């Protein structure tokens, strides 16, 4: 992928930080990352791992998916190739499969994923297991999913998940948090 096509997550982090009227030191304190590293990210001189990006997102009261979406221009038609560089650390083993700010976000997780973080999204989310198997904890129950299985999580449901096989591939599709879902 050409360098000009990789997401500039730094600009999205800077815009969000400034919108919240926070300094780099504030975000460093909240995220546990250093101010110099955050500065490098904001100036696109360093690429955060998915874990670091999530720590930054938590410190900014948003999600890594939203930062990634905000980092790329919206396209009406966009093909994301399997070998496209997502703009994250190559070791992250996660890549956006939808770029830009749209009504939905989608990420593909490949390989090991631990249930060390709880998620709760404003809107609905769908998990599809393309390969391998995963366990999802939601509403006090463990759901075991295998290849081809899907799980729908309504907005507001707390959940965490982990892969149970080394070669797991999971597609997570969520309605964007910037979309107001109105129940009829």
mmCIF file of C-alpha atoms in Angstrom:
data_model
loop_
_atom_site.group_PDB
_atom_site.id
_atom_site.type_symbol
_atom_site.label_atom_id
_atom_site.label_comp_id
_atom_site.label_asym_id
_atom_site.label_seq_id
_atom_site.Cartn_x
_atom_site.Cartn_y
_atom_site.Cartn_z
ATOM 1 C CA UNK A 1 0.000 0.000 0.000
ATOM 2 C CA UNK A 2 1.286 3.474 -0.804
ATOM 3 C CA UNK A 3 2.339 5.583 2.154
ATOM 4 C CA UNK A 4 -0.242 8.226 1.273
ATOM 5 C CA UNK A 5 -3.044 5.713 1.794
ATOM 6 C CA UNK A 6 -2.178 4.669 5.352
ATOM 7 C CA UNK A 7 -4.410 6.224 8.012
ATOM 8 C CA UNK A 8 -2.961 9.208 9.850
ATOM 9 C CA UNK A 9 -4.127 8.268 13.321
ATOM 10 C CA UNK A 10 -1.973 11.022 14.836
ATOM 11 C CA UNK A 11 -4.157 13.810 13.484
ATOM 12 C CA UNK A 12 -7.269 12.089 14.860
ATOM 13 C CA UNK A 13 -5.645 11.744 18.305
ATOM 14 C CA UNK A 14 -4.575 15.403 18.268
ATOM 15 C CA UNK A 15 -8.045 16.623 17.194
ATOM 16 C CA UNK A 16 -9.743 14.575 19.929
ATOM 17 C CA UNK A 17 -7.241 15.704 22.594
ATOM 18 C CA UNK A 18 -7.662 19.360 21.657
ATOM 19 C CA UNK A 19 -11.464 19.044 21.508
ATOM 20 C CA UNK A 20 -11.336 17.862 25.125
ATOM 21 C CA UNK A 21 -8.916 20.703 25.998
ATOM 22 C CA UNK A 22 -6.300 18.229 27.272
ATOM 23 C CA UNK A 23 -2.516 18.558 27.191
ATOM 24 C CA UNK A 24 -0.170 15.776 26.133
ATOM 25 C CA UNK A 25 0.744 15.459 29.827
ATOM 26 C CA UNK A 26 -2.947 14.956 30.699
ATOM 27 C CA UNK A 27 -3.288 12.156 28.142
ATOM 28 C CA UNK A 28 0.037 10.645 29.237
ATOM 29 C CA UNK A 29 -1.146 10.538 32.847
ATOM 30 C CA UNK A 30 -4.508 8.999 31.886
ATOM 31 C CA UNK A 31 -3.064 6.448 29.454
ATOM 32 C CA UNK A 32 0.165 5.478 31.210
ATOM 33 C CA UNK A 33 2.122 6.297 28.027
ATOM 34 C CA UNK A 34 4.874 8.900 27.849
ATOM 35 C CA UNK A 35 4.341 12.434 26.552
ATOM 36 C CA UNK A 36 7.211 12.094 24.019
ATOM 37 C CA UNK A 37 5.655 8.888 22.622
ATOM 38 C CA UNK A 38 2.244 10.544 22.370
ATOM 39 C CA UNK A 39 3.844 13.501 20.582
ATOM 40 C CA UNK A 40 5.479 11.120 18.104
ATOM 41 C CA UNK A 41 2.107 9.461 17.472
ATOM 42 C CA UNK A 42 0.360 12.811 16.974
ATOM 43 C CA UNK A 43 3.050 13.835 14.485
ATOM 44 C CA UNK A 44 2.902 10.456 12.686
ATOM 45 C CA UNK A 45 6.520 9.672 13.565
ATOM 46 C CA UNK A 46 5.441 6.569 15.529
ATOM 47 C CA UNK A 47 2.718 3.985 14.967
ATOM 48 C CA UNK A 48 0.923 2.780 18.070
ATOM 49 C CA UNK A 49 0.220 -0.868 18.711
ATOM 50 C CA UNK A 50 -3.475 -1.705 19.002
ATOM 51 C CA UNK A 51 -3.023 -1.957 22.790
ATOM 52 C CA UNK A 52 -1.423 1.519 22.951
ATOM 53 C CA UNK A 53 -4.095 2.952 20.665
ATOM 54 C CA UNK A 54 -6.779 1.536 22.962
ATOM 55 C CA UNK A 55 -5.062 3.078 26.006
ATOM 56 C CA UNK A 56 -5.019 6.440 24.210
ATOM 57 C CA UNK A 57 -8.667 6.021 23.207
ATOM 58 C CA UNK A 58 -9.640 5.214 26.807
ATOM 59 C CA UNK A 59 -7.796 8.333 27.978
ATOM 60 C CA UNK A 60 -9.699 10.386 25.395
ATOM 61 C CA UNK A 61 -13.094 8.852 26.201
ATOM 62 C CA UNK A 62 -13.469 7.140 22.827
ATOM 63 C CA UNK A 63 -12.541 3.845 21.148
ATOM 64 C CA UNK A 64 -9.647 2.740 18.956
ATOM 65 C CA UNK A 65 -12.163 2.042 16.186
ATOM 66 C CA UNK A 66 -13.417 5.630 16.319
ATOM 67 C CA UNK A 67 -9.876 7.019 16.240
ATOM 68 C CA UNK A 68 -9.082 4.855 13.230
ATOM 69 C CA UNK A 69 -12.285 5.911 11.494
ATOM 70 C CA UNK A 70 -11.580 9.580 12.196
ATOM 71 C CA UNK A 71 -8.064 9.194 10.840
ATOM 72 C CA UNK A 72 -9.121 8.400 7.314
ATOM 73 C CA UNK A 73 -11.212 10.224 4.778
ATOM 74 C CA UNK A 74 -14.636 8.830 4.010
ATOM 75 C CA UNK A 75 -15.014 7.170 0.634
ATOM 76 C CA UNK A 76 -18.216 6.251 -1.171
ATOM 77 C CA UNK A 77 -16.577 3.134 -2.636
ATOM 78 C CA UNK A 78 -13.465 1.646 -1.046
ATOM 79 C CA UNK A 79 -11.796 -1.735 -1.436
ATOM 80 C CA UNK A 80 -9.634 -2.881 1.464
ATOM 81 C CA UNK A 81 -7.268 -5.619 0.308
ATOM 82 C CA UNK A 82 -6.241 -8.432 2.623
ATOM 83 C CA UNK A 83 -2.610 -7.288 2.541
ATOM 84 C CA UNK A 84 -3.321 -3.559 3.038
ATOM 85 C CA UNK A 85 -1.267 -1.899 5.756
ATOM 86 C CA UNK A 86 -3.766 -0.733 8.377
ATOM 87 C CA UNK A 87 -1.538 2.021 9.719
ATOM 88 C CA UNK A 88 -0.964 0.120 12.963
ATOM 89 C CA UNK A 89 1.990 -1.832 14.255
ATOM 90 C CA UNK A 90 2.302 -5.011 12.152
ATOM 91 C CA UNK A 91 2.304 -7.087 15.340
ATOM 92 C CA UNK A 92 -1.173 -5.827 16.271
ATOM 93 C CA UNK A 93 -2.898 -8.601 14.278
ATOM 94 C CA UNK A 94 -5.971 -6.418 13.871
ATOM 95 C CA UNK A 95 -6.947 -4.388 10.849
ATOM 96 C CA UNK A 96 -9.805 -2.137 9.863
ATOM 97 C CA UNK A 97 -11.857 -3.579 7.010
ATOM 98 C CA UNK A 98 -13.902 -0.386 6.620
ATOM 99 C CA UNK A 99 -12.057 2.935 6.429
ATOM 100 C CA UNK A 100 -13.377 6.407 7.067
ATOM 101 C CA UNK A 101 -16.297 7.739 9.066
ATOM 102 C CA UNK A 102 -19.350 5.658 8.191
ATOM 103 C CA UNK A 103 -22.443 4.390 9.954
ATOM 104 C CA UNK A 104 -20.619 1.152 10.719
ATOM 105 C CA UNK A 105 -17.126 0.159 11.757
ATOM 106 C CA UNK A 106 -15.511 -3.203 11.075
ATOM 107 C CA UNK A 107 -12.286 -4.748 12.344
ATOM 108 C CA UNK A 108 -10.738 -8.137 11.674
ATOM 109 C CA UNK A 109 -8.851 -9.712 14.582
ATOM 110 C CA UNK A 110 -6.352 -12.430 13.660
ATOM 111 C CA UNK A 111 -4.774 -14.879 16.108
ATOM 112 C CA UNK A 112 -4.604 -14.547 19.866
ATOM 113 C CA UNK A 113 -6.960 -12.135 21.594
ATOM 114 C CA UNK A 114 -7.311 -12.054 25.364
ATOM 115 C CA UNK A 115 -10.412 -11.187 27.393
ATOM 116 C CA UNK A 116 -8.452 -8.645 29.420
ATOM 117 C CA UNK A 117 -10.696 -5.711 28.539
ATOM 118 C CA UNK A 118 -14.426 -5.224 28.886
ATOM 119 C CA UNK A 119 -16.296 -3.417 26.113
ATOM 120 C CA UNK A 120 -19.617 -1.629 26.096
ATOM 121 C CA UNK A 121 -20.738 0.146 22.968
ATOM 122 C CA UNK A 122 -23.542 2.610 22.561
ATOM 123 C CA UNK A 123 -24.934 0.832 19.495
ATOM 124 C CA UNK A 124 -25.256 -2.728 18.203
ATOM 125 C CA UNK A 125 -22.286 -4.937 17.379
ATOM 126 C CA UNK A 126 -22.012 -8.178 15.412
ATOM 127 C CA UNK A 127 -19.203 -10.713 15.777
ATOM 128 C CA UNK A 128 -18.575 -13.247 13.014
ATOM 129 C CA UNK A 129 -16.028 -16.043 13.458
ATOM 130 C CA UNK A 130 -14.366 -16.631 10.076
ATOM 131 C CA UNK A 131 -11.901 -19.253 11.386
ATOM 132 C CA UNK A 132 -11.122 -20.933 14.683
ATOM 133 C CA UNK A 133 -13.146 -20.363 17.817
ATOM 134 C CA UNK A 134 -13.747 -17.736 20.489
ATOM 135 C CA UNK A 135 -15.480 -17.325 23.825
ATOM 136 C CA UNK A 136 -17.571 -14.249 24.512
ATOM 137 C CA UNK A 137 -18.715 -13.309 28.008
ATOM 138 C CA UNK A 138 -21.881 -11.216 27.930
ATOM 139 C CA UNK A 139 -24.584 -10.686 30.544
ATOM 140 C CA UNK A 140 -22.973 -13.215 32.882
ATOM 141 C CA UNK A 141 -22.926 -16.047 30.317
ATOM 142 C CA UNK A 142 -20.117 -17.565 28.264
ATOM 143 C CA UNK A 143 -20.936 -18.051 24.584
ATOM 144 C CA UNK A 144 -18.649 -20.409 22.646
ATOM 145 C CA UNK A 145 -18.508 -19.596 18.949
ATOM 146 C CA UNK A 146 -16.936 -21.610 16.150
ATOM 147 C CA UNK A 147 -16.273 -21.069 12.470
ATOM 148 C CA UNK A 148 -19.265 -19.459 10.768
ATOM 149 C CA UNK A 149 -21.041 -18.530 14.027
ATOM 150 C CA UNK A 150 -22.272 -15.000 14.721
ATOM 151 C CA UNK A 151 -23.190 -13.194 17.903
ATOM 152 C CA UNK A 152 -25.249 -10.001 18.084
ATOM 153 C CA UNK A 153 -24.736 -7.691 21.039
ATOM 154 C CA UNK A 154 -27.308 -4.963 21.511
ATOM 155 C CA UNK A 155 -26.054 -1.507 22.371
ATOM 156 C CA UNK A 156 -25.106 -1.112 26.018
ATOM 157 C CA UNK A 157 -24.303 -4.790 26.701
ATOM 158 C CA UNK A 158 -21.019 -5.209 28.583
ATOM 159 C CA UNK A 159 -18.871 -7.935 27.079
ATOM 160 C CA UNK A 160 -15.380 -9.317 26.683
ATOM 161 C CA UNK A 161 -14.001 -11.972 24.390
ATOM 162 C CA UNK A 162 -10.975 -14.139 23.748
ATOM 163 C CA UNK A 163 -9.788 -16.453 21.020
ATOM 164 C CA UNK A 164 -9.534 -20.114 22.002
ATOM 165 C CA UNK A 165 -7.483 -21.241 18.985
ATOM 166 C CA UNK A 166 -4.237 -19.731 17.665
ATOM 167 C CA UNK A 167 -5.552 -19.267 14.111
ATOM 168 C CA UNK A 168 -8.806 -17.550 15.012
ATOM 169 C CA UNK A 169 -10.092 -14.830 12.670
ATOM 170 C CA UNK A 170 -12.955 -12.715 13.972
ATOM 171 C CA UNK A 171 -14.789 -9.950 12.181
ATOM 172 C CA UNK A 172 -16.394 -7.363 14.464
ATOM 173 C CA UNK A 173 -18.909 -4.989 12.876
ATOM 174 C CA UNK A 174 -20.459 -2.202 14.952
ATOM 175 C CA UNK A 175 -22.872 0.643 14.331
ATOM 176 C CA UNK A 176 -20.860 3.856 14.725
ATOM 177 C CA UNK A 177 -21.128 5.647 18.070
ATOM 178 C CA UNK A 178 -21.740 8.897 16.194
ATOM 179 C CA UNK A 179 -24.983 7.412 14.815
ATOM 180 C CA UNK A 180 -28.038 8.029 16.991
ATOM 181 C CA UNK A 181 -30.152 4.872 16.979
ATOM 182 C CA UNK A 182 -33.751 5.672 17.831
ATOM 183 C CA UNK A 183 -36.034 2.884 18.957
ATOM 184 C CA UNK A 184 -39.533 2.996 17.494
#
